[in-house]
Structures are given as structure tokens and as C-alpha cells.
PDB file of C-alpha atoms in Angstrom:
ATOM      1  CA  UNK A   1     -60.651  12.073 -20.756  1.00 57.00           C
ATOM      2  CA  UNK A   2     -60.670  15.876 -21.061  1.00 69.00           C
ATOM      3  CA  UNK A   3     -58.186  17.817 -18.938  1.00 89.00           C
ATOM      4  CA  UNK A   4     -58.695  21.142 -17.265  1.00 94.00           C
ATOM      5  CA  UNK A   5     -59.341  23.955 -19.626  1.00 95.00           C
ATOM      6  CA  UNK A   6     -59.459  27.786 -19.093  1.00 96.00           C
ATOM      7  CA  UNK A   7     -60.643  30.762 -20.992  1.00 96.00           C
ATOM      8  CA  UNK A   8     -59.578  33.133 -22.241  1.00 97.00           C
ATOM      9  CA  UNK A   9     -55.858  32.531 -22.588  1.00 95.00           C
ATOM     10  CA  UNK A  10     -54.870  36.138 -22.450  1.00 96.00           C
ATOM     11  CA  UNK A  11     -56.761  39.216 -21.345  1.00 96.00           C
ATOM     12  CA  UNK A  12     -55.931  42.994 -21.112  1.00 98.00           C
ATOM     13  CA  UNK A  13     -57.954  45.236 -18.815  1.00 98.00           C
ATOM     14  CA  UNK A  14     -57.560  48.715 -17.386  1.00 98.00           C
ATOM     15  CA  UNK A  15     -57.383  49.631 -13.683  1.00 97.00           C
ATOM     16  CA  UNK A  16     -60.848  49.770 -12.048  1.00 97.00           C
ATOM     17  CA  UNK A  17     -62.475  47.301 -14.540  1.00 98.00           C
ATOM     18  CA  UNK A  18     -63.976  43.932 -13.662  1.00 98.00           C
ATOM     19  CA  UNK A  19     -62.959  40.611 -15.152  1.00 98.00           C
ATOM     20  CA  UNK A  20     -64.381  37.060 -15.271  1.00 98.00           C
ATOM     21  CA  UNK A  21     -62.163  34.025 -15.891  1.00 98.00           C
ATOM     22  CA  UNK A  22     -63.593  30.607 -16.668  1.00 98.00           C
ATOM     23  CA  UNK A  23     -62.461  27.083 -15.927  1.00 97.00           C
ATOM     24  CA  UNK A  24     -63.753  23.617 -16.777  1.00 96.00           C
ATOM     25  CA  UNK A  25     -62.670  20.895 -14.478  1.00 93.00           C
ATOM     26  CA  UNK A  26     -61.386  17.512 -15.513  1.00 90.00           C
ATOM     27  CA  UNK A  27     -64.109  14.969 -16.107  1.00 87.00           C
ATOM     28  CA  UNK A  28     -65.341  13.379 -12.840  1.00 88.00           C
ATOM     29  CA  UNK A  29     -63.810  16.101 -10.632  1.00 90.00           C
ATOM     30  CA  UNK A  30     -66.123  18.060  -8.313  1.00 90.00           C
ATOM     31  CA  UNK A  31     -63.548  20.402  -6.740  1.00 92.00           C
ATOM     32  CA  UNK A  32     -61.910  23.480  -8.212  1.00 94.00           C
ATOM     33  CA  UNK A  33     -59.140  25.612  -6.762  1.00 94.00           C
ATOM     34  CA  UNK A  34     -57.860  28.908  -8.087  1.00 97.00           C
ATOM     35  CA  UNK A  35     -54.366  30.292  -7.814  1.00 97.00           C
ATOM     36  CA  UNK A  36     -52.674  33.486  -8.721  1.00 97.00           C
ATOM     37  CA  UNK A  37     -49.065  33.297 -10.037  1.00 95.00           C
ATOM     38  CA  UNK A  38     -47.309  36.608 -10.252  1.00 94.00           C
ATOM     39  CA  UNK A  39     -44.307  36.825 -12.601  1.00 91.00           C
ATOM     40  CA  UNK A  40     -41.332  34.898 -11.253  1.00 88.00           C
ATOM     41  CA  UNK A  41     -43.268  33.642  -8.246  1.00 91.00           C
ATOM     42  CA  UNK A  42     -44.940  30.474  -7.083  1.00 93.00           C
ATOM     43  CA  UNK A  43     -48.757  30.190  -7.288  1.00 95.00           C
ATOM     44  CA  UNK A  44     -50.769  31.608  -4.366  1.00 96.00           C
ATOM     45  CA  UNK A  45     -54.037  29.969  -3.324  1.00 94.00           C
ATOM     46  CA  UNK A  46     -57.042  32.180  -3.826  1.00 96.00           C
ATOM     47  CA  UNK A  47     -59.938  29.875  -2.909  1.00 94.00           C
ATOM     48  CA  UNK A  48     -61.485  26.457  -3.489  1.00 92.00           C
ATOM     49  CA  UNK A  49     -64.975  25.410  -4.431  1.00 93.00           C
ATOM     50  CA  UNK A  50     -66.544  22.053  -3.671  1.00 90.00           C
ATOM     51  CA  UNK A  51     -70.011  21.164  -4.896  1.00 88.00           C
ATOM     52  CA  UNK A  52     -70.898  24.791  -5.558  1.00 91.00           C
ATOM     53  CA  UNK A  53     -69.784  26.063  -2.143  1.00 91.00           C
ATOM     54  CA  UNK A  54     -66.607  27.963  -1.173  1.00 91.00           C
ATOM     55  CA  UNK A  55     -64.492  25.387   0.743  1.00 87.00           C
ATOM     56  CA  UNK A  56     -61.532  27.642   1.813  1.00 88.00           C
ATOM     57  CA  UNK A  57     -59.921  30.931   1.011  1.00 91.00           C
ATOM     58  CA  UNK A  58     -56.436  32.310   0.916  1.00 91.00           C
ATOM     59  CA  UNK A  59     -55.287  35.916   1.821  1.00 93.00           C
ATOM     60  CA  UNK A  60     -57.139  37.653  -0.962  1.00 96.00           C
ATOM     61  CA  UNK A  61     -59.605  40.604  -0.618  1.00 96.00           C
ATOM     62  CA  UNK A  62     -63.300  40.179  -1.111  1.00 96.00           C
ATOM     63  CA  UNK A  63     -63.109  41.735  -4.560  1.00 98.00           C
ATOM     64  CA  UNK A  64     -61.859  38.259  -5.594  1.00 98.00           C
ATOM     65  CA  UNK A  65     -64.993  36.156  -5.778  1.00 97.00           C
ATOM     66  CA  UNK A  66     -66.009  32.910  -7.435  1.00 96.00           C
ATOM     67  CA  UNK A  67     -68.726  30.608  -8.461  1.00 96.00           C
ATOM     68  CA  UNK A  68     -69.041  26.954  -9.182  1.00 96.00           C
ATOM     69  CA  UNK A  69     -71.839  25.572 -11.368  1.00 94.00           C
ATOM     70  CA  UNK A  70     -73.685  22.261 -11.184  1.00 92.00           C
ATOM     71  CA  UNK A  71     -71.483  20.808 -13.874  1.00 90.00           C
ATOM     72  CA  UNK A  72     -68.488  21.801 -11.588  1.00 91.00           C
ATOM     73  CA  UNK A  73     -67.136  24.375 -13.938  1.00 94.00           C
ATOM     74  CA  UNK A  74     -66.076  27.540 -12.211  1.00 96.00           C
ATOM     75  CA  UNK A  75     -65.623  31.291 -12.602  1.00 98.00           C
ATOM     76  CA  UNK A  76     -63.223  33.712 -10.922  1.00 98.00           C
ATOM     77  CA  UNK A  77     -64.351  37.304 -10.802  1.00 98.00           C
ATOM     78  CA  UNK A  78     -62.148  40.214  -9.863  1.00 98.00           C
ATOM     79  CA  UNK A  79     -63.672  43.639  -9.291  1.00 97.00           C
ATOM     80  CA  UNK A  80     -61.955  46.979  -9.200  1.00 97.00           C
ATOM     81  CA  UNK A  81     -58.825  45.703 -10.907  1.00 98.00           C
ATOM     82  CA  UNK A  82     -55.471  46.930  -9.715  1.00 98.00           C
ATOM     83  CA  UNK A  83     -52.110  46.947 -11.480  1.00 97.00           C
ATOM     84  CA  UNK A  84     -50.819  44.275  -9.042  1.00 97.00           C
ATOM     85  CA  UNK A  85     -53.607  41.887 -10.176  1.00 98.00           C
ATOM     86  CA  UNK A  86     -51.539  41.306 -13.407  1.00 98.00           C
ATOM     87  CA  UNK A  87     -50.637  37.665 -13.189  1.00 97.00           C
ATOM     88  CA  UNK A  88     -51.257  34.178 -14.534  1.00 95.00           C
ATOM     89  CA  UNK A  89     -54.429  32.768 -13.033  1.00 97.00           C
ATOM     90  CA  UNK A  90     -54.439  29.039 -12.670  1.00 96.00           C
ATOM     91  CA  UNK A  91     -57.407  26.747 -12.136  1.00 96.00           C
ATOM     92  CA  UNK A  92     -56.893  23.248 -10.717  1.00 95.00           C
ATOM     93  CA  UNK A  93     -59.353  20.446 -10.289  1.00 93.00           C
ATOM     94  CA  UNK A  94     -59.372  17.436  -8.024  1.00 90.00           C
ATOM     95  CA  UNK A  95     -61.567  14.391  -7.621  1.00 86.00           C
ATOM     96  CA  UNK A  96     -62.902  15.349  -4.171  1.00 78.00           C
ATOM     97  CA  UNK A  97     -62.279  18.191  -1.728  1.00 74.00           C
ATOM     98  CA  UNK A  98     -60.270  15.711   0.381  1.00 71.00           C
ATOM     99  CA  UNK A  99     -58.086  14.715  -2.582  1.00 75.00           C
ATOM    100  CA  UNK A 100     -54.717  16.455  -2.395  1.00 78.00           C
ATOM    101  CA  UNK A 101     -53.573  15.822  -5.931  1.00 85.00           C
ATOM    102  CA  UNK A 102     -54.654  18.698  -8.181  1.00 90.00           C
ATOM    103  CA  UNK A 103     -54.540  18.920 -12.015  1.00 91.00           C
ATOM    104  CA  UNK A 104     -53.863  22.312 -13.436  1.00 94.00           C
ATOM    105  CA  UNK A 105     -55.178  24.119 -16.496  1.00 94.00           C
ATOM    106  CA  UNK A 106     -52.966  26.203 -18.822  1.00 93.00           C
ATOM    107  CA  UNK A 107     -53.891  29.386 -17.081  1.00 95.00           C
ATOM    108  CA  UNK A 108     -55.261  32.822 -18.135  1.00 96.00           C
ATOM    109  CA  UNK A 109     -52.681  35.617 -18.355  1.00 96.00           C
ATOM    110  CA  UNK A 110     -54.210  38.860 -17.229  1.00 98.00           C
ATOM    111  CA  UNK A 111     -52.570  42.216 -17.843  1.00 98.00           C
ATOM    112  CA  UNK A 112     -53.942  45.290 -16.008  1.00 98.00           C
ATOM    113  CA  UNK A 113     -52.881  48.675 -17.455  1.00 97.00           C
TER     114      UNK A 113
ATOM    115  CA  UNK B   1     -48.160  29.048   8.778  1.00 82.00           C
ATOM    116  CA  UNK B   2     -47.091  26.653   6.116  1.00 88.00           C
ATOM    117  CA  UNK B   3     -44.164  27.585   3.888  1.00 93.00           C
ATOM    118  CA  UNK B   4     -41.911  26.028   1.249  1.00 96.00           C
ATOM    119  CA  UNK B   5     -38.357  27.246   0.433  1.00 96.00           C
ATOM    120  CA  UNK B   6     -36.533  26.216  -2.635  1.00 94.00           C
ATOM    121  CA  UNK B   7     -32.910  26.701  -3.524  1.00 81.00           C
ATOM    122  CA  UNK B   8     -32.231  29.878  -5.330  1.00 77.00           C
ATOM    123  CA  UNK B   9     -31.856  29.662  -9.059  1.00 81.00           C
ATOM    124  CA  UNK B  10     -31.523  29.623 -11.879  1.00 94.00           C
ATOM    125  CA  UNK B  11     -29.741  26.341 -12.423  1.00 95.00           C
ATOM    126  CA  UNK B  12     -27.800  25.739 -15.619  1.00 96.00           C
ATOM    127  CA  UNK B  13     -26.473  22.289 -16.513  1.00 97.00           C
ATOM    128  CA  UNK B  14     -25.061  20.460 -19.451  1.00 97.00           C
ATOM    129  CA  UNK B  15     -26.960  17.490 -20.848  1.00 97.00           C
ATOM    130  CA  UNK B  16     -26.399  14.229 -18.906  1.00 97.00           C
ATOM    131  CA  UNK B  17     -25.407  16.142 -15.776  1.00 97.00           C
ATOM    132  CA  UNK B  18     -26.741  15.246 -12.333  1.00 97.00           C
ATOM    133  CA  UNK B  19     -29.543  17.465 -10.985  1.00 97.00           C
ATOM    134  CA  UNK B  20     -30.414  18.386  -7.411  1.00 97.00           C
ATOM    135  CA  UNK B  21     -32.998  21.016  -6.479  1.00 97.00           C
ATOM    136  CA  UNK B  22     -33.281  21.544  -2.792  1.00 97.00           C
ATOM    137  CA  UNK B  23     -36.620  22.045  -1.101  1.00 97.00           C
ATOM    138  CA  UNK B  24     -37.381  22.441   2.674  1.00 97.00           C
ATOM    139  CA  UNK B  25     -40.740  23.044   4.260  1.00 96.00           C
ATOM    140  CA  UNK B  26     -42.489  24.169   7.367  1.00 94.00           C
ATOM    141  CA  UNK B  27     -45.929  22.769   8.279  1.00 90.00           C
ATOM    142  CA  UNK B  28     -48.098  22.452  11.335  1.00 81.00           C
ATOM    143  CA  UNK B  29     -49.495  18.971  10.474  1.00 78.00           C
ATOM    144  CA  UNK B  30     -48.452  16.064   8.388  1.00 82.00           C
ATOM    145  CA  UNK B  31     -48.184  17.398   4.818  1.00 90.00           C
ATOM    146  CA  UNK B  32     -48.065  15.613   1.553  1.00 92.00           C
ATOM    147  CA  UNK B  33     -45.278  16.917  -0.635  1.00 95.00           C
ATOM    148  CA  UNK B  34     -45.205  17.469  -4.361  1.00 96.00           C
ATOM    149  CA  UNK B  35     -42.966  18.574  -7.234  1.00 97.00           C
ATOM    150  CA  UNK B  36     -44.679  20.355 -10.119  1.00 96.00           C
ATOM    151  CA  UNK B  37     -43.103  21.350 -13.427  1.00 96.00           C
ATOM    152  CA  UNK B  38     -44.044  24.303 -15.595  1.00 94.00           C
ATOM    153  CA  UNK B  39     -42.869  24.447 -19.256  1.00 92.00           C
ATOM    154  CA  UNK B  40     -42.738  27.846 -20.985  1.00 86.00           C
ATOM    155  CA  UNK B  41     -46.175  29.233 -21.630  1.00 81.00           C
ATOM    156  CA  UNK B  42     -48.008  26.395 -19.921  1.00 84.00           C
ATOM    157  CA  UNK B  43     -49.718  25.553 -16.674  1.00 86.00           C
ATOM    158  CA  UNK B  44     -48.320  23.270 -13.949  1.00 92.00           C
ATOM    159  CA  UNK B  45     -47.918  19.457 -14.397  1.00 93.00           C
ATOM    160  CA  UNK B  46     -47.644  17.162 -11.490  1.00 94.00           C
ATOM    161  CA  UNK B  47     -44.196  15.518 -11.591  1.00 97.00           C
ATOM    162  CA  UNK B  48     -44.237  13.376  -8.482  1.00 97.00           C
ATOM    163  CA  UNK B  49     -45.553  13.236  -4.945  1.00 95.00           C
ATOM    164  CA  UNK B  50     -45.016  11.597  -1.509  1.00 95.00           C
ATOM    165  CA  UNK B  51     -47.558  11.351   1.262  1.00 91.00           C
ATOM    166  CA  UNK B  52     -45.588  10.226   4.331  1.00 91.00           C
ATOM    167  CA  UNK B  53     -42.126  10.135   5.817  1.00 93.00           C
ATOM    168  CA  UNK B  54     -39.564   8.080   3.936  1.00 95.00           C
ATOM    169  CA  UNK B  55     -41.795   7.683   0.877  1.00 96.00           C
ATOM    170  CA  UNK B  56     -39.949   8.158  -2.373  1.00 97.00           C
ATOM    171  CA  UNK B  57     -41.826   9.706  -5.318  1.00 97.00           C
ATOM    172  CA  UNK B  58     -40.534   9.016  -8.850  1.00 97.00           C
ATOM    173  CA  UNK B  59     -41.526   9.772 -12.367  1.00 97.00           C
ATOM    174  CA  UNK B  60     -39.650  10.188 -15.698  1.00 95.00           C
ATOM    175  CA  UNK B  61     -36.271   9.630 -14.048  1.00 97.00           C
ATOM    176  CA  UNK B  62     -36.879  12.229 -11.325  1.00 98.00           C
ATOM    177  CA  UNK B  63     -36.922  11.216  -7.654  1.00 98.00           C
ATOM    178  CA  UNK B  64     -37.562  12.876  -4.320  1.00 98.00           C
ATOM    179  CA  UNK B  65     -37.673  11.345  -0.820  1.00 98.00           C
ATOM    180  CA  UNK B  66     -39.824  12.742   1.978  1.00 97.00           C
ATOM    181  CA  UNK B  67     -37.403  13.407   4.886  1.00 96.00           C
ATOM    182  CA  UNK B  68     -39.361  14.332   8.008  1.00 93.00           C
ATOM    183  CA  UNK B  69     -36.255  14.656  10.177  1.00 94.00           C
ATOM    184  CA  UNK B  70     -34.770  17.312   7.969  1.00 95.00           C
ATOM    185  CA  UNK B  71     -38.155  18.653   6.691  1.00 95.00           C
ATOM    186  CA  UNK B  72     -36.862  18.277   3.079  1.00 97.00           C
ATOM    187  CA  UNK B  73     -38.052  16.923  -0.245  1.00 98.00           C
ATOM    188  CA  UNK B  74     -35.038  17.408  -2.625  1.00 98.00           C
ATOM    189  CA  UNK B  75     -35.581  16.745  -6.337  1.00 98.00           C
ATOM    190  CA  UNK B  76     -32.902  14.648  -8.130  1.00 98.00           C
ATOM    191  CA  UNK B  77     -32.340  13.232 -11.649  1.00 98.00           C
ATOM    192  CA  UNK B  78     -29.207  11.256 -12.654  1.00 96.00           C
ATOM    193  CA  UNK B  79     -28.962  12.509 -16.174  1.00 96.00           C
ATOM    194  CA  UNK B  80     -30.812  15.608 -17.377  1.00 97.00           C
ATOM    195  CA  UNK B  81     -31.932  16.231 -20.968  1.00 97.00           C
ATOM    196  CA  UNK B  82     -32.486  19.481 -22.872  1.00 96.00           C
ATOM    197  CA  UNK B  83     -36.178  18.732 -22.734  1.00 95.00           C
ATOM    198  CA  UNK B  84     -36.066  18.952 -18.891  1.00 97.00           C
ATOM    199  CA  UNK B  85     -35.590  22.732 -19.158  1.00 96.00           C
ATOM    200  CA  UNK B  86     -38.581  24.265 -17.244  1.00 96.00           C
ATOM    201  CA  UNK B  87     -39.463  25.861 -13.886  1.00 95.00           C
ATOM    202  CA  UNK B  88     -39.737  23.376 -11.023  1.00 97.00           C
ATOM    203  CA  UNK B  89     -42.032  24.037  -8.025  1.00 97.00           C
ATOM    204  CA  UNK B  90     -42.015  22.256  -4.692  1.00 97.00           C
ATOM    205  CA  UNK B  91     -45.309  22.296  -2.904  1.00 96.00           C
ATOM    206  CA  UNK B  92     -47.171  20.936   0.179  1.00 93.00           C
ATOM    207  CA  UNK B  93     -50.616  20.123   1.145  1.00 90.00           C
ATOM    208  CA  UNK B  94     -51.208  20.204   4.859  1.00 77.00           C
ATOM    209  CA  UNK B  95     -53.902  17.800   5.815  1.00 68.00           C
ATOM    210  CA  UNK B  96     -54.292  19.387   9.267  1.00 56.00           C
ATOM    211  CA  UNK B  97     -55.333  22.784   7.799  1.00 52.00           C
ATOM    212  CA  UNK B  98     -58.789  24.172   7.337  1.00 52.00           C
ATOM    213  CA  UNK B  99     -58.379  24.475   3.585  1.00 53.00           C
ATOM    214  CA  UNK B 100     -57.982  20.763   2.894  1.00 65.00           C
ATOM    215  CA  UNK B 101     -56.075  20.258  -0.301  1.00 73.00           C
ATOM    216  CA  UNK B 102     -54.770  23.847  -0.436  1.00 85.00           C
ATOM    217  CA  UNK B 103     -51.335  23.743  -2.096  1.00 91.00           C
ATOM    218  CA  UNK B 104     -48.526  25.995  -0.712  1.00 93.00           C
ATOM    219  CA  UNK B 105     -45.750  26.543  -3.280  1.00 96.00           C
ATOM    220  CA  UNK B 106     -42.143  27.505  -3.226  1.00 96.00           C
ATOM    221  CA  UNK B 107     -40.955  30.272  -5.417  1.00 95.00           C
ATOM    222  CA  UNK B 108     -39.824  27.986  -8.187  1.00 95.00           C
ATOM    223  CA  UNK B 109     -36.393  27.080  -9.660  1.00 96.00           C
ATOM    224  CA  UNK B 110     -35.580  27.725 -13.306  1.00 95.00           C
ATOM    225  CA  UNK B 111     -33.629  24.865 -14.867  1.00 96.00           C
ATOM    226  CA  UNK B 112     -31.834  25.348 -18.183  1.00 96.00           C
ATOM    227  CA  UNK B 113     -30.111  22.350 -19.810  1.00 97.00           C
ATOM    228  CA  UNK B 114     -27.646  22.963 -22.570  1.00 96.00           C
ATOM    229  CA  UNK B 115     -26.718  20.353 -25.294  1.00 95.00           C
TER     230      UNK B 115
END
């Protein structure tokens, strides 16, 4: 059974650019959640996707957007990058939208200069 | 809104010492409670969970009991090892919320265990 994978592992961008992060969910899981973890902080919920639809969103501006594909993999897109977007971005998958236990990938570390 | 508060760290212990990391929560519904562990350079791994009052979650020698009366979920281990050095996160999932399955995390507690 393959776990949650994310790509790339590290990324450096400059302010104002756009970035796309990718996540493959664990086999059999149809729900993906994205979290932002700033240095020294706990993860903050960005949004969740269930069967290709957004299923809930945290307090993040619209320049944070996402997609989920028919194979349940997912993308996180961030437009107009700001310095404060520098963080570890974590993807987590779960069996169903109603399943509370989430399994996390290793994360993508984004640095915005 | 929902929130999780963890004891301030970092925590430094000698091998075989007893560990307690305090966690308290605020939630509008009936949350499930979790402890996740993050090793250096890695993502989060689920350590244990409890879904209702008085449930005890346990894994790898770690335990935590869901205490509704004190809104707490303290993590304990009787004898820590150097390999337990990591960051520990307490989290909740509030089943009454609109974002079902959304996890709310504490700020994390850094544990360092010396030989």
C-alpha cells in the first residue's frame, strides 16, 4: 500500500510568482486536505477536497486554490506569492470525507524570497 | 471556535525518564482527539487517537486519556528513548463543524531525549 506522496520536496520562488504543489493520496482514499505549517507552529487547515469538490475551507485568501482529479490526486495553487507564504505545505488523505483519521505526506517546503 | 493549547516547550529528558505533555482543548461539539508526531525533516505521523470521553488511546508505549470534564488529552510515556526525540502535536477534529474532518492543531512541543 502506497502512502501519501508530495512533490516537489523543496521549492524556492520570488514574491509575486505563482506555485503549484502536488499530492497523491493513499491508495483507496478519496479525500485530500491541505495544511500550511509555518516554522515553529502547528499546521493550519487550508481546505479539503472530496470527490473533486471543495468540501471545506479555512481562513486563507482566494489566492490559495486547489484541484482534485478523478484519481483523487490533488494540487494546491498559490498565486501572487508573499513572503509569509514561506512554510511547509502538508497534504493529508483520508478514506472518506467523514473519516477523521488523516494520513500525512512528507510535505513540500516553500521558500519565498 | 475550536482551539488546542499545548504545554510550552521544549522538553528535555534523560533516557528512561517519565514523559508528560499537557494538552487542553476548546470545541463546540464532541471532538475526536489525536496526537501526531513529527520527526526532523518529515511529515506528521498519527501516534494515537481517542473518539469519546474516557477513551484511552495508546501506541508504542505512549498513552493519552480523553478527559471531557477537564477538556484535556495529556500524552504520557513511562520510559522515553532517544528515538522519541521529535515534535509532538495535539489535535482535534470537531464532528459538529462544517468542515468535517478538519484538524485543529496545537503549536507543538519539542521533545529532546538525551542518553
